[in-house]
Amino acid sequence: MKTPIYECLIKNKTKTKPIWFMRQAGRYLPEFREIRKLNPNFINLCLNNVLSSEITLQPLKRFNLDAAIIFSDILMVPYGLSQKVNFKKNFGPKLGDINLEKISKVNEMDFINKLKPIYKSIKNVKKNSILKNKDLIGFVGAPWTLLVYMINKNSPKKKLVKDFFKDDFLIKKTLIILEKFLKLHIKQQVKSGATIIQIFDSWAGLLEEKKLSNYVYEPTQNLVNYVKSLNVPVICFPRKIKNYKNFCENVKPDAISIDYNVDPKLIIKEIKIPIQGGLDPKILLSDKENLKKESLKYLNIFKNHPYIFNLGHGILPETDPMMVDYLVKLVKDY
Ligand code: 1CP
């Protein structure tokens, strides 16, 4: 049975517009907040396969989405590599010092064992009948974005620490280690039942143009080729880069997820592969009339292009679930 996203990604069909959301599970849902309140340690929550399966399915119980995305985090990989990772309330992630000697010694079995609950959760979710004719999305952070967190130690928000590129040896070694373990993490997710892989490069936009090739294109292309070798479609989200066309020509993903700074009218002329996303998540904080107008803009522009409806970044915690419901129905009725 071919899912709507498969038809779009692999067959390049344009008739139906499948829909899912980045951060579709999370703080905007009261049922998530309830579980979160009782589980203040975010890493432990990601490693609780019963709760993480339940959280993964929460948005699908409310909305007619075409995919579930496994509830986990891109920073589970640095955690698996034995770097300290904490999530502080209203602050975001806080990592410990990167220790090259330590991360070089991590072996594959230990890494898999540490992250095993994530794979178990994928298997649990996969069995649920709610996923009939829907996809289950696995994901990783792109090597560049993970490197940023591992060296910066907290969210870079707008810029990198001053000496970010100082230790070339550390950067090169870390990228090699990341490539190996990201492949392993992808393989385990696919083996457990993930039917699509999305690669999140949330901080690609921090790099100047001339650094993209070494830090974004090349390491991401290696992962894209690997996912393709497993016969699974791969979507890339190189957030806030200036030239999505160059990215696609170099990295060759099956689909490209665009951020809300991208002009959909221009991108459709430049890019031939399936496109995902774009709508500014802040539009969901306005009113239904405006949400309808803005969403129809994307739907109309991409009418004859394979397009997966999504946002230009994750759903904001202050979003009203009723607005999400309205949007899903609007896209489904289009
Ligand atoms: O309750 C809380 O405070 C936790 C909030 C939260 C959630 C719900 C975090 C902390 N991570 C997640 C889950 C998550 N993260 C998912 C689950 C599936 C879903 O989408 O429903 C996914 C795919 C991610 C991916 C992720 N984590 C990214 C890439 C996408 C993006 O948003 O750019 C990034 C950058 C992270 C790091 C991270 N984890 C959490 C936060 C708040 C952040 C971002 C911090 C920052 O601003 O740098």
Coordinates of N, CA and C and ligand atoms in Angstrom, one line a residue, residues 21-27 32 36 42 69-75 87 92-93 139 149 155-157 200 202-203 239 313, ligand 1:
F21 N 3.3 18.1 10.5 CA 3.9 19.3 11.0 C 5.2 19.0 11.8
M22 N 6.2 19.8 11.6 CA 7.4 19.7 12.4 C 6.9 20.1 13.8
R23 N 7.4 19.4 14.8 CA 7.0 19.6 16.2 C 5.5 19.4 16.4
Q24 N 4.9 18.4 15.7 CA 3.5 18.2 15.8 C 3.1 17.7 17.2
A25 N 4.1 17.0 17.8 CA 3.9 16.6 19.2 C 4.7 17.6 20.0
G26 N 4.1 18.1 21.1 CA 4.8 19.1 21.9 C 3.9 20.0 22.7
R27 N 4.6 21.1 23.1 CA 3.9 21.8 24.2 C 2.6 22.5 23.9
F32 N 0.2 16.6 26.0 CA 1.6 16.5 26.1 C 2.1 17.2 27.4
R36 N 4.5 15.8 30.3 CA 5.8 16.5 30.5 C 5.9 17.0 32.0
F42 N 13.8 15.7 30.3 CA 13.4 15.5 28.9 C 14.1 14.3 28.3
I69 N 5.7 11.6 13.4 CA 7.2 11.7 13.5 C 7.6 11.3 14.9
I70 N 8.5 10.4 15.0 CA 8.8 9.8 16.3 C 9.3 10.8 17.3
F71 N 8.7 10.7 18.5 CA 9.1 11.7 19.6 C 10.4 11.4 20.2
S72 N 11.4 12.3 19.8 CA 12.8 12.1 20.3 C 13.4 13.5 20.1
D73 N 14.7 13.5 20.0 CA 15.3 14.8 19.8 C 16.6 14.6 19.0
I74 N 17.0 15.6 18.2 CA 18.3 15.5 17.5 C 19.5 15.4 18.5
L75 N 19.3 15.9 19.7 CA 20.5 15.8 20.6 C 20.6 14.5 21.4
F87 N 18.2 19.6 29.3 CA 17.2 20.6 28.8 C 16.7 21.4 30.0
G92 N 16.3 25.9 27.0 CA 16.6 25.1 25.9 C 17.8 24.2 26.3
P93 N 18.5 23.6 25.3 CA 19.5 22.6 25.7 C 20.7 23.2 26.2
F139 N 14.2 10.6 12.2 CA 14.9 11.8 11.8 C 16.3 11.8 12.5
Y149 N 25.8 22.4 18.2 CA 25.4 22.2 19.6 C 26.5 21.6 20.5
S155 N 22.2 26.6 22.6 CA 21.6 27.1 21.4 C 22.4 28.3 20.9
P156 N 22.8 28.3 19.6 CA 23.5 29.5 19.1 C 22.6 30.7 18.9
K157 N 21.3 30.5 19.0 CA 20.3 31.5 18.7 C 20.7 32.3 17.5
F200 N 17.3 17.3 9.8 CA 17.1 18.7 10.3 C 18.5 19.4 10.3
S202 N 19.0 22.8 11.3 CA 18.4 24.0 11.8 C 19.3 25.2 11.7
W203 N 20.6 25.0 11.8 CA 21.6 26.1 11.9 C 22.4 26.2 10.6
R239 N 17.6 24.9 7.1 CA 16.9 26.1 7.5 C 17.7 27.4 7.3
H313 N 8.9 26.1 10.0 CA 9.7 25.7 11.2 C 8.7 25.0 12.1
Ligands
1CP1 O1 8.8 20.4 26.8 C1 9.9 20.9 26.4 O2 10.4 21.9 26.9 C2 10.6 20.1 25.3 C3 10.5 20.8 24.0 C4 11.0 19.9 23.0 C5 10.3 19.0 22.2 C6 8.8 18.7 22.2 C7 12.4 19.7 22.6 C8 13.5 20.4 23.3 N1 12.5 18.7 21.6 C9 11.3 18.3 21.3 C10 10.9 17.2 20.4 C11 11.5 17.2 19.1 N2 12.7 17.9 18.7 C12 11.1 16.5 18.0 C13 9.9 15.5 18.1 C14 9.0 15.2 17.1 C15 8.0 16.3 16.6 O3 8.4 17.1 15.8 O4 6.9 16.3 17.1 C16 11.9 16.8 16.9 C17 11.8 16.4 15.4 C18 12.9 17.7 17.3 C19 14.0 18.1 16.5 C20 14.9 19.2 17.1 N3 15.4 19.3 18.3 C21 15.5 20.2 16.3 C22 15.3 20.4 14.8 C23 14.1 21.1 14.4 C24 14.0 22.5 14.9 O5 13.2 22.8 15.7 O6 14.8 23.4 14.4 C25 16.3 21.0 17.1 C26 17.2 22.2 16.7 C27 16.3 20.4 18.4 C28 17.0 20.9 19.6 C29 16.0 21.3 20.7 N4 15.3 20.4 21.5 C30 14.5 21.0 22.3 C31 14.5 22.4 22.0 C32 13.7 23.5 22.7 C33 15.5 22.6 21.0 C34 15.8 23.8 20.2 C35 16.7 24.7 21.1 C36 17.2 25.9 20.3 O7 16.5 26.9 20.1 O8 18.4 25.8 19.9

